[in-house]
Amino acid sequence: MLPVADALKLLDAHWQPKPTRELIATSEALSRISAADVLSPEAVPAFRKSAVDGYAVRAADTFGAGQALPAFLEVVGEIRMGELPPRDIGSGQALAIHTGGMLPAGADAALMIETTQLIGDGEIEAMRAVAPGENVIQAGEDVAAGATILPRHHRLRAGDIGGLLAVGVEQIEVLRAPRVGILSCGDELVPPAVSPAPGKVRDINAYTLSALAQREGAQPLRLGIARDTLADYRARAGAGFAQSDILLLSAGSSVSARDYTRDVINGLGAPGLLQHGLATKPGKPTIIAVCDNKPVIGLSGNPVSAPLVARQILPRLIARFLGQSLEPPPMIRARLVLRVASETGREDWLAVRLRAGADAYPLAEPLFGKSNLIYTLVGADALLRVPLNSGGLDAGSLVDVLPL
Amino acid sequence: MLPVADALKLLDAHWQPKPTRELIATSEALSRISAADVLSPEAVPAFRKSAVDGYAVRAADTFGAGQALPAFLEVVGEIRMGELPPRDIGSGQALAIHTGGMLPAGADAALMIETTQLIGDGEIEAMRAVAPGENVIQAGEDVAAGATILPRHHRLRAGDIGGLLAVGVEQIEVLRAPRVGILSCGDELVPPAVSPAPGKVRDINAYTLSALAQREGAQPLRLGIARDTLADYRARAGAGFAQSDILLLSAGSSVSARDYTRDVINGLGAPGLLQHGLATKPGKPTIIAVCDNKPVIGLSGNPVSAPLVARQILPRLIARFLGQSLEPPPMIRARLVLRVASETGREDWLAVRLRAGADAYPLAEPLFGKSNLIYTLVGADALLRVPLNSGGLDAGSLVDVLPL
C-alpha cells in the first residue's frame, strides 16, 4: 500500500505529457494555460502621461515654491483626453492636464490640481514644488516593448487578460485541455435515462467523474458502460484509450470486473500497472498505471469512493498535463466539531459539511454514513483529511479539508 | 467613507433580486444554482442489496457461530450482478452474492466472504455470526422516495449531479446566470483591436471585468465605450442597463467623465446613488447604487484599481442574485514576507505573489508599484487585506489574502 503522494510521484516518473497547442481569442482565455512566453509587442504606456489631474509643467519652474512663496505659471491651454497636446510649453508655462493625459514637449512633471490655485486670467499659483518626473508615468515604465509579459504554463486570470489586451495581444496560444476518458464496467449498470430493472442501478460515476474533470478545465469523454466480460471491457477500454489523454476506469462491483481491470490496463500499453493499492480510505483498491505515455486510473465502482479518490488524483493529473507541477491540492483550515478516530498506516478522507464558526475558521462537521450511500456526498462541502499516522483527530482541533 | 462590508449591506437593503429560472440537463449543471428544492422520485437503493462480497443468508442460521464452532450452510446458487436472485432461500441455505447484488427473499443478512470457508460440494462454514441487517443496505436507506435530495439555491457540485442522476432526475431547474453589463467611458479609450493613436489607450477594463464576471458564473455583456459627453454616456448606460441585471460603469479618467457618472446613475432609476466613497484603497471613489431594483457600481477608469475593487464587490452581487447570502469572500491564510504600512481608517488591498513556504501557509510577497501600472496585476496571485484600523502588518505575521 502506497500513500497517494508516492503513487503520484511514481506516475510522474513514467509520464511525459505532450500537450498540443491551440490559438484562441485572448478575451476567451480565462483559466486557460499559456503555451509559451508572451512578449509585449509594444511599450506601456506608449507615451508619457500624467498620473494626476492638474497641470503639465517644467519642474524647474516650481523649485522653491511653497505656501508662503508660490510660483506663478501661465496656463496656455488644455490637453484633452485622448488627444495630442495642442502645443509645447516653454519656461513659466503650464497646460491643464487630466489623469492619463499625454505630457507635452517641454514639460517634465505634473502639478496636482490640489496644490495649485487659479488666480484668474490664465494664471495659476503652484503652492508646492515638483521634482522632474513627479506625477508622470514614463513611456515604457509599465512594460517595455519586447519584455516578457506572461510566462509559459501560466493559468490566465482576469488581470492577465487585461495585460495582454493592453498591448494588443488579441490571440494567445494555449495548451489544449486534456481529454479525460471515463469508462464504467458492470452488468448491473444502466445509463441514468433508463429506469433500472430490479437488481440494476444507474451508472452515475461517469457523471460525477465528468463533472470533476470539467471543473478542473479538462474535456470529459463519457465512454459508456462495458459489459462484465473481459472481451467487451477490453474492446471499449481500448477504443476509449485511443481518444483520451487520461483514462479513468470505474470497475463494476463484481469480483470479476475488478479482476479484469488489471488485465485490461496491462493490455493498453507499457509499462502498464505501477501500483495496485493505496494507503488511503476510501481508495484502497485503486490502480495507478501509465500505458503508452498516458495515465490510467482504476477506480472502484462504488459511487461514493470513486469520486472521492478521483478528487485527490485527477486534478493533479490534469494540472500536470497542462505543464503544472504535481503540487498537493490547496486545503482549507477548519475546526473539527467532534473527534474522528482512524487507523494508523493509512490516510482517511471523510465527507464534511462546513459552516461559519466563531473565528476565522469554518466548522467542519463529519457526515458519517455507510461508505456506499451516495447521499453522504450530496450536500458535503469538503473532504476532511486524517493524516497517515495520526490515529485520529481531536474535537476542536484545526484540520485540513479539501473543498469539493 | 463607508467600509465595503457596510456599503454592501446598504445595497442589500435596497435590492430584492428576482432571478428567473431555466430547465437544463443535470449532466450540464455543474456550478449552477438550484431554483427549487428537488425531491427524489425514487428510493435509493430501489432494492435490498449486499454491501459485501459473500453470501446472502438468514442471520438466525449463524447465531453462535465462531472459529471454534462454525455454522454449516448449503450454497444453493449465485446471484449475478444486475439480475434477480435465481430463487428464495430457506433455513440453512445461502446464495453467493456480490457487492451491490440484490438480496433474495428469505435472506436478511450477508456474510463477508472472508468470514467463510468453502468446504466443497456446495457447502460453506460461517466462522462468524451476523446480526439481521448486517452488511445489507435496506431499500430506501440512502434516500426515501419523496425526500428532499437537494435544497433550493444550492450550488451543484459533482456529487450532487451524481445524486440527482442516481434517482433519474435528468433535468433540473436552475437560476439563470445574471447578466453583468460593463460600460467604459472616456474619449481616450479605443477597443483593444485598434492600434491607439497618440494620446489614446486601449480599453481593457471591459475585458478584466468580463473575465471576473465569467469566473463567478455570470454572463458578461460588454456594452462598448461611451464618449466623454453626458448625452452619449447617458444613452449608452440606459440601453445597457435595460439588458443587464447588474451594471458596472468604468468611468474615464477625465474629471468630466467622473462627474457625469453620478448624474448618469441617478437617471437610471430610484433610489439611485446610495454611497459615493468607500473606506478602501484602491476604491475610494467607488459609487454604490441601486436603480430600479438593479445594482449599479461606478468604478474608476484606472485599469488596476477597477478590477481590484470589482474583485471585492462583484462576486458578492452575483452570489446574492443567485440566492446566496452576502458572505465575506473566502480568504486564504498566508505568511507575509515583509512589513506593510497602512493608514488607519481604511482597508488597504495590495497585490501579492504567493509561493510555497516552510509550513502549511504560503508566503505572500507584496508587489509594489505605482497604482496605475497594469503589470502589477499581471502575475499577481492574490490581494492582501490590510484591515481597517490595523496601521500595518508585520513581516512574518499570518495574514488574509483573497485569491485572484
GROMACS .gro file of N, CA and C in nm, chain B residues 230-358:
model
  387
  634LEU      N    1  -2.215   6.393  -2.158
  634LEU     CA    2  -2.324   6.342  -2.076
  634LEU      C    3  -2.427   6.270  -2.162
  635ALA      N    4  -2.454   6.325  -2.282
  635ALA     CA    5  -2.558   6.268  -2.368
  635ALA      C    6  -2.522   6.126  -2.411
  636ASP      N    7  -2.399   6.107  -2.460
  636ASP     CA    8  -2.361   5.975  -2.508
  636ASP      C    9  -2.350   5.877  -2.391
  637TYR      N   10  -2.292   5.919  -2.281
  637TYR     CA   11  -2.275   5.834  -2.162
  637TYR      C   12  -2.414   5.788  -2.114
  638ARG      N   13  -2.508   5.884  -2.106
  638ARG     CA   14  -2.643   5.855  -2.058
  638ARG      C   15  -2.715   5.759  -2.152
  639ALA      N   16  -2.702   5.782  -2.282
  639ALA     CA   17  -2.773   5.697  -2.380
  639ALA      C   18  -2.720   5.554  -2.374
  640ARG      N   19  -2.589   5.540  -2.370
  640ARG     CA   20  -2.533   5.404  -2.369
  640ARG      C   21  -2.558   5.333  -2.236
  641ALA      N   22  -2.549   5.409  -2.125
  641ALA     CA   23  -2.575   5.348  -1.994
  641ALA      C   24  -2.721   5.302  -1.987
  642GLY      N   25  -2.813   5.384  -2.040
  642GLY     CA   26  -2.955   5.349  -2.035
  642GLY      C   27  -2.984   5.223  -2.116
  643ALA      N   28  -2.927   5.215  -2.237
  643ALA     CA   29  -2.951   5.098  -2.321
  643ALA      C   30  -2.890   4.974  -2.257
  644GLY      N   31  -2.771   4.987  -2.201
  644GLY     CA   32  -2.705   4.873  -2.136
  644GLY      C   33  -2.777   4.829  -2.010
  645PHE      N   34  -2.825   4.925  -1.935
  645PHE     CA   35  -2.896   4.897  -1.810
  645PHE      C   36  -3.019   4.811  -1.835
  646ALA      N   37  -3.089   4.840  -1.945
  646ALA     CA   38  -3.211   4.765  -1.977
  646ALA      C   39  -3.183   4.617  -1.999
  647GLN      N   40  -3.064   4.587  -2.052
  647GLN     CA   41  -3.030   4.446  -2.080
  647GLN      C   42  -2.962   4.375  -1.963
  648SER      N   43  -2.925   4.449  -1.858
  648SER     CA   44  -2.839   4.393  -1.753
  648SER      C   45  -2.915   4.366  -1.624
  649ASP      N   46  -2.863   4.273  -1.545
  649ASP     CA   47  -2.913   4.253  -1.409
  649ASP      C   48  -2.827   4.330  -1.309
  650ILE      N   49  -2.702   4.350  -1.346
  650ILE     CA   50  -2.607   4.425  -1.264
  650ILE      C   51  -2.529   4.511  -1.364
  651LEU      N   52  -2.507   4.638  -1.332
  651LEU     CA   53  -2.436   4.725  -1.427
  651LEU      C   54  -2.309   4.780  -1.363
  652LEU      N   55  -2.198   4.766  -1.435
  652LEU     CA   56  -2.072   4.825  -1.391
  652LEU      C   57  -2.037   4.939  -1.485
  653LEU      N   58  -2.006   5.055  -1.430
  653LEU     CA   59  -1.962   5.169  -1.510
  653LEU      C   60  -1.816   5.194  -1.476
  654SER      N   61  -1.732   5.187  -1.577
  654SER     CA   62  -1.591   5.216  -1.557
  654SER      C   63  -1.566   5.353  -1.619
  655ALA      N   64  -1.568   5.453  -1.532
  655ALA     CA   65  -1.563   5.591  -1.581
  655ALA      C   66  -1.424   5.625  -1.629
  656GLY      N   67  -1.418   5.707  -1.733
  656GLY     CA   68  -1.290   5.751  -1.786
  656GLY      C   69  -1.212   5.830  -1.684
  657SER      N   70  -1.092   5.865  -1.720
  657SER     CA   71  -1.003   5.930  -1.626
  657SER      C   72  -1.029   6.079  -1.615
  658SER      N   73  -1.101   6.137  -1.710
  658SER     CA   74  -1.117   6.282  -1.707
  658SER      C   75  -1.212   6.322  -1.596
  659VAL      N   76  -1.195   6.443  -1.549
  659VAL     CA   77  -1.280   6.493  -1.441
  659VAL      C   78  -1.426   6.490  -1.483
  660SER      N   79  -1.453   6.528  -1.609
  660SER     CA   80  -1.592   6.536  -1.653
  660SER      C   81  -1.656   6.397  -1.653
  661ALA      N   82  -1.585   6.295  -1.704
  661ALA     CA   83  -1.641   6.161  -1.708
  661ALA      C   84  -1.675   6.116  -1.566
  662ARG      N   85  -1.587   6.148  -1.473
  662ARG     CA   86  -1.613   6.108  -1.334
  662ARG      C   87  -1.735   6.180  -1.279
  663ASP      N   88  -1.745   6.304  -1.313
  663ASP     CA   89  -1.860   6.381  -1.264
  663ASP      C   90  -1.990   6.331  -1.324
  664TYR      N   91  -1.986   6.295  -1.453
  664TYR     CA   92  -2.107   6.250  -1.521
  664TYR      C   93  -2.163   6.124  -1.457
  665THR      N   94  -2.074   6.037  -1.405
  665THR     CA   95  -2.120   5.907  -1.357
  665THR      C   96  -2.234   5.921  -1.256
  666ARG      N   97  -2.222   6.015  -1.162
  666ARG     CA   98  -2.328   6.037  -1.063
  666ARG      C   99  -2.461   6.069  -1.131
  667ASP      N  100  -2.456   6.161  -1.227
  667ASP     CA  101  -2.579   6.203  -1.295
  667ASP      C  102  -2.638   6.088  -1.375
  668VAL      N  103  -2.549   6.017  -1.445
  668VAL     CA  104  -2.595   5.905  -1.526
  668VAL      C  105  -2.664   5.803  -1.437
  669ILE      N  106  -2.604   5.770  -1.324
  669ILE     CA  107  -2.662   5.669  -1.233
  669ILE      C  108  -2.797   5.717  -1.180
  670ASN      N  109  -2.803   5.839  -1.137
  670ASN     CA  110  -2.930   5.887  -1.080
  670ASN      C  111  -3.041   5.892  -1.184
  671GLY      N  112  -3.002   5.902  -1.313
  671GLY     CA  113  -3.103   5.899  -1.419
  671GLY      C  114  -3.155   5.761  -1.451
  672LEU      N  115  -3.092   5.656  -1.397
  672LEU     CA  116  -3.132   5.519  -1.434
  672LEU      C  117  -3.252   5.469  -1.355
  673GLY      N  118  -3.279   5.528  -1.241
  673GLY     CA  119  -3.394   5.483  -1.162
  673GLY      C  120  -3.373   5.507  -1.015
  674ALA      N  121  -3.480   5.492  -0.938
  674ALA     CA  122  -3.475   5.515  -0.793
  674ALA      C  123  -3.429   5.388  -0.721
  675PRO      N  124  -3.369   5.394  -0.604
  675PRO     CA  125  -3.333   5.518  -0.535
  675PRO      C  126  -3.207   5.585  -0.591
  676GLY      N  127  -3.133   5.521  -0.679
  676GLY     CA  128  -3.010   5.582  -0.734
  676GLY      C  129  -2.895   5.568  -0.638
  677LEU      N  130  -2.811   5.670  -0.636
  677LEU     CA  131  -2.687   5.663  -0.560
  677LEU      C  132  -2.710   5.641  -0.411
  678LEU      N  133  -2.644   5.539  -0.356
  678LEU     CA  134  -2.657   5.511  -0.212
  678LEU      C  135  -2.532   5.555  -0.136
  679GLN      N  136  -2.416   5.543  -0.201
  679GLN     CA  137  -2.291   5.576  -0.133
  679GLN      C  138  -2.186   5.613  -0.237
  680HIS      N  139  -2.120   5.724  -0.213
  680HIS     CA  140  -2.009   5.765  -0.300
  680HIS      C  141  -1.886   5.775  -0.211
  681GLY      N  142  -1.796   5.678  -0.227
  681GLY     CA  143  -1.675   5.679  -0.145
  681GLY      C  144  -1.672   5.560  -0.051
  682LEU      N  145  -1.569   5.475  -0.069
  682LEU     CA  146  -1.552   5.359   0.019
  682LEU      C  147  -1.423   5.374   0.097
  683ALA      N  148  -1.424   5.323   0.220
  683ALA     CA  149  -1.305   5.330   0.305
  683ALA      C  150  -1.211   5.216   0.268
  684THR      N  151  -1.164   5.219   0.143
  684THR     CA  152  -1.077   5.113   0.094
  684THR      C  153  -0.984   5.172  -0.010
  685LYS      N  154  -0.864   5.115  -0.019
  685LYS     CA  155  -0.767   5.162  -0.116
  685LYS      C  156  -0.706   5.044  -0.188
  686PRO      N  157  -0.714   5.034  -0.319
  686PRO     CA  158  -0.784   5.129  -0.406
  686PRO      C  159  -0.936   5.116  -0.392
  687GLY      N  160  -1.007   5.214  -0.441
  687GLY     CA  161  -1.153   5.205  -0.442
  687GLY      C  162  -1.223   5.322  -0.379
  688LYS      N  163  -1.146   5.419  -0.330
  688LYS     CA  164  -1.206   5.532  -0.260
  688LYS      C  165  -1.319   5.598  -0.339
  689PRO      N  166  -1.303   5.626  -0.471
  689PRO     CA  167  -1.412   5.698  -0.540
  689PRO      C  168  -1.527   5.610  -0.587
  690THR      N  169  -1.534   5.483  -0.541
  690THR     CA  170  -1.638   5.392  -0.590
  690THR      C  171  -1.778   5.442  -0.555
  691ILE      N  172  -1.871   5.424  -0.649
  691ILE     CA  173  -2.011   5.459  -0.626
  691ILE      C  174  -2.094   5.331  -0.615
  692ILE      N  175  -2.176   5.324  -0.512
  692ILE     CA  176  -2.266   5.211  -0.490
  692ILE      C  177  -2.408   5.264  -0.509
  693ALA      N  178  -2.484   5.199  -0.599
  693ALA     CA  179  -2.619   5.248  -0.626
  693ALA      C  180  -2.712   5.131  -0.654
  694VAL      N  181  -2.839   5.154  -0.633
  694VAL     CA  182  -2.944   5.063  -0.680
  694VAL      C  183  -3.043   5.147  -0.758
  695CYS      N  184  -3.065   5.110  -0.883
  695CYS     CA  185  -3.159   5.182  -0.967
  695CYS      C  186  -3.265   5.081  -1.013
  696ASP      N  187  -3.390   5.110  -0.982
  696ASP     CA  188  -3.497   5.025  -1.032
  696ASP      C  189  -3.469   4.878  -1.001
  697ASN      N  190  -3.430   4.852  -0.879
  697ASN     CA  191  -3.402   4.716  -0.830
  697ASN      C  192  -3.288   4.644  -0.903
  698LYS      N  193  -3.189   4.720  -0.952
  698LYS     CA  194  -3.067   4.658  -1.007
  698LYS      C  195  -2.947   4.730  -0.947
  699PRO      N  196  -2.846   4.657  -0.903
  699PRO     CA  197  -2.726   4.725  -0.852
  699PRO      C  198  -2.646   4.787  -0.967
  700VAL      N  199  -2.597   4.908  -0.941
  700VAL     CA  200  -2.511   4.978  -1.037
  700VAL      C  201  -2.387   5.022  -0.959
  701ILE      N  202  -2.270   4.984  -1.011
  701ILE     CA  203  -2.146   5.017  -0.942
  701ILE      C  204  -2.064   5.109  -1.031
  702GLY      N  205  -2.025   5.223  -0.979
  702GLY     CA  206  -1.939   5.315  -1.052
  702GLY      C  207  -1.795   5.294  -1.008
  703LEU      N  208  -1.713   5.247  -1.102
  703LEU     CA  209  -1.572   5.220  -1.072
  703LEU      C  210  -1.487   5.327  -1.138
  704SER      N  211  -1.365   5.342  -1.091
  704SER     CA  212  -1.275   5.435  -1.157
  704SER      C  213  -1.230   5.375  -1.290
  705GLY      N  214  -1.174   5.457  -1.377
  705GLY     CA  215  -1.125   5.406  -1.504
  705GLY      C  216  -0.987   5.345  -1.492
  706ASN      N  217  -0.927   5.358  -1.376
  706ASN     CA  218  -0.791   5.305  -1.355
  706ASN      C  219  -0.789   5.153  -1.375
  707PRO      N  220  -0.706   5.106  -1.469
  707PRO     CA  221  -0.711   4.963  -1.505
  707PRO      C  222  -0.662   4.869  -1.395
  708VAL      N  223  -0.597   4.923  -1.294
  708VAL     CA  224  -0.557   4.838  -1.182
  708VAL      C  225  -0.663   4.841  -1.073
  709SER      N  226  -0.706   4.962  -1.036
  709SER     CA  227  -0.799   4.966  -0.923
  709SER      C  228  -0.938   4.916  -0.960
  710ALA      N  229  -0.983   4.939  -1.084
  710ALA     CA  230  -1.119   4.894  -1.120
  710ALA      C  231  -1.137   4.743  -1.096
  711PRO      N  232  -1.047   4.657  -1.149
  711PRO     CA  233  -1.070   4.514  -1.121
  711PRO      C  234  -1.045   4.476  -0.974
  712LEU      N  235  -0.957   4.546  -0.905
  712LEU     CA  236  -0.933   4.512  -0.764
  712LEU      C  237  -1.057   4.542  -0.680
  713VAL      N  238  -1.122   4.652  -0.709
  713VAL     CA  239  -1.243   4.686  -0.636
  713VAL      C  240  -1.356   4.590  -0.676
  714ALA      N  241  -1.366   4.564  -0.806
  714ALA     CA  242  -1.470   4.472  -0.853
  714ALA      C  243  -1.452   4.333  -0.793
  715ARG      N  244  -1.326   4.294  -0.771
  715ARG     CA  245  -1.299   4.161  -0.711
  715ARG      C  246  -1.363   4.149  -0.573
  716GLN      N  247  -1.373   4.261  -0.503
  716GLN     CA  248  -1.431   4.257  -0.368
  716GLN      C  249  -1.583   4.266  -0.369
  717ILE      N  250  -1.637   4.328  -0.473
  717ILE     CA  251  -1.781   4.356  -0.473
  717ILE      C  252  -1.861   4.264  -0.565
  718LEU      N  253  -1.812   4.250  -0.691
  718LEU     CA  254  -1.892   4.181  -0.793
  718LEU      C  255  -1.928   4.036  -0.758
  719PRO      N  256  -1.831   3.954  -0.710
  719PRO     CA  257  -1.868   3.815  -0.679
  719PRO      C  258  -1.982   3.806  -0.577
  720ARG      N  259  -1.985   3.904  -0.487
  720ARG     CA  260  -2.090   3.900  -0.385
  720ARG      C  261  -2.225   3.942  -0.444
  721LEU      N  262  -2.224   4.034  -0.539
  721LEU     CA  263  -2.350   4.072  -0.605
  721LEU      C  264  -2.404   3.955  -0.687
  722ILE      N  265  -2.313   3.888  -0.756
  722ILE     CA  266  -2.355   3.773  -0.839
  722ILE      C  267  -2.411   3.664  -0.748
  723ALA      N  268  -2.341   3.636  -0.639
  723ALA     CA  269  -2.389   3.535  -0.544
  723ALA      C  270  -2.526   3.574  -0.488
  724ARG      N  271  -2.541   3.699  -0.456
  724ARG     CA  272  -2.668   3.750  -0.399
  724ARG      C  273  -2.781   3.734  -0.501
  725PHE      N  274  -2.753   3.765  -0.628
  725PHE     CA  275  -2.852   3.747  -0.734
  725PHE      C  276  -2.896   3.601  -0.740
  726LEU      N  277  -2.803   3.511  -0.711
  726LEU     CA  278  -2.829   3.368  -0.720
  726LEU      C  279  -2.875   3.310  -0.587
  727GLY      N  280  -2.931   3.395  -0.502
  727GLY     CA  281  -2.995   3.344  -0.381
  727GLY      C  282  -2.900   3.310  -0.268
  728GLN      N  283  -2.772   3.347  -0.282
  728GLN     CA  284  -2.677   3.320  -0.175
  728GLN      C  285  -2.673   3.441  -0.082
  729SER      N  286  -2.611   3.424   0.032
  729SER     CA  287  -2.602   3.536   0.126
  729SER      C  288  -2.483   3.624   0.089
  730LEU      N  289  -2.478   3.742   0.149
  730LEU     CA  290  -2.370   3.837   0.122
  730LEU      C  291  -2.248   3.807   0.209
  731GLU      N  292  -2.208   3.683   0.210
  731GLU     CA  293  -2.096   3.646   0.298
  731GLU      C  294  -1.965   3.707   0.251
  732PRO      N  295  -1.877   3.735   0.346
  732PRO     CA  296  -1.745   3.783   0.305
  732PRO      C  297  -1.677   3.677   0.219
  733PRO      N  298  -1.596   3.719   0.122
  733PRO     CA  299  -1.534   3.621   0.033
  733PRO      C  300  -1.436   3.533   0.110
  734PRO      N  301  -1.424   3.407   0.073
  734PRO     CA  302  -1.331   3.318   0.144
  734PRO      C  303  -1.186   3.361   0.120
  735MET      N  304  -1.112   3.372   0.227
  735MET     CA  305  -0.973   3.417   0.220
  735MET      C  306  -0.880   3.299   0.247
  736ILE      N  307  -0.758   3.313   0.203
  736ILE     CA  308  -0.653   3.214   0.231
  736ILE      C  309  -0.560   3.274   0.336
  737ARG      N  310  -0.516   3.194   0.431
  737ARG     CA  311  -0.416   3.241   0.527
  737ARG      C  312  -0.279   3.229   0.463
  738ALA      N  313  -0.198   3.332   0.477
  738ALA     CA  314  -0.063   3.329   0.420
  738ALA      C  315   0.031   3.400   0.517
  739ARG      N  316   0.160   3.378   0.498
  739ARG     CA  317   0.258   3.442   0.584
  739ARG      C  318   0.323   3.557   0.505
  740LEU      N  319   0.319   3.675   0.563
  740LEU     CA  320   0.368   3.795   0.495
  740LEU      C  321   0.520   3.801   0.505
  741VAL      N  322   0.588   3.827   0.392
  741VAL     CA  323   0.734   3.824   0.397
  741VAL      C  324   0.797   3.957   0.438
  742LEU      N  325   0.725   4.067   0.424
  742LEU     CA  326   0.782   4.194   0.470
  742LEU      C  327   0.674   4.286   0.524
  743ARG      N  328   0.718   4.379   0.606
  743ARG     CA  329   0.622   4.467   0.672
  743ARG      C  330   0.549   4.556   0.570
  744VAL      N  331   0.420   4.575   0.592
  744VAL     CA  332   0.338   4.662   0.506
  744VAL      C  333   0.277   4.770   0.595
  745ALA      N  334   0.304   4.894   0.560
  745ALA     CA  335   0.247   5.005   0.637
  745ALA      C  336   0.109   5.039   0.582
  746SER      N  337   0.028   5.105   0.661
  746SER     CA  338  -0.104   5.144   0.613
  746SER      C  339  -0.160   5.254   0.701
  747GLU      N  340  -0.250   5.333   0.644
  747GLU     CA  341  -0.319   5.434   0.724
  747GLU      C  342  -0.437   5.371   0.794
  748THR      N  343  -0.466   5.418   0.914
  748THR     CA  344  -0.587   5.368   0.978
  748THR      C  345  -0.708   5.436   0.913
  749GLY      N  346  -0.824   5.378   0.931
  749GLY     CA  347  -0.946   5.438   0.878
  749GLY      C  348  -0.981   5.390   0.740
  750ARG      N  349  -0.899   5.306   0.683
  750ARG     CA  350  -0.939   5.247   0.555
  750ARG      C  351  -0.877   5.108   0.547
  751GLU      N  352  -0.939   5.025   0.463
  751GLU     CA  353  -0.889   4.891   0.437
  751GLU      C  354  -0.801   4.901   0.314
  752ASP      N  355  -0.680   4.849   0.321
  752ASP     CA  356  -0.593   4.851   0.203
  752ASP      C  357  -0.590   4.713   0.139
  753TRP      N  358  -0.582   4.711   0.008
  753TRP     CA  359  -0.568   4.585  -0.066
  753TRP      C  360  -0.445   4.596  -0.155
  754LEU      N  361  -0.354   4.501  -0.140
  754LEU     CA  362  -0.227   4.506  -0.213
  754LEU      C  363  -0.210   4.377  -0.292
  755ALA      N  364  -0.169   4.390  -0.418
  755ALA     CA  365  -0.143   4.269  -0.498
  755ALA      C  366  -0.022   4.196  -0.440
  756VAL      N  367  -0.034   4.064  -0.425
  756VAL     CA  368   0.078   3.983  -0.376
  756VAL      C  369   0.100   3.863  -0.465
  757ARG      N  370   0.223   3.816  -0.462
  757ARG     CA  371   0.255   3.689  -0.527
  757ARG      C  372   0.263   3.584  -0.415
  758LEU      N  373   0.216   3.465  -0.441
  758LEU     CA  374   0.223   3.358  -0.340
  758LEU      C  375   0.327   3.255  -0.383
  759ARG      N  376   0.403   3.205  -0.285
  759ARG     CA  377   0.490   3.090  -0.314
  759ARG      C  378   0.492   2.999  -0.193
  760ALA      N  379   0.537   2.874  -0.215
  760ALA     CA  380   0.534   2.775  -0.108
  760ALA      C  381   0.622   2.822   0.008
  761GLY      N  382   0.576   2.799   0.129
  761GLY     CA  383   0.652   2.836   0.248
  761GLY      C  384   0.703   2.713   0.320
  762ALA      N  385   0.759   2.735   0.438
  762ALA     CA  386   0.818   2.624   0.513
  762ALA      C  387   0.710   2.544   0.587
   0.00000   0.00000   0.00000
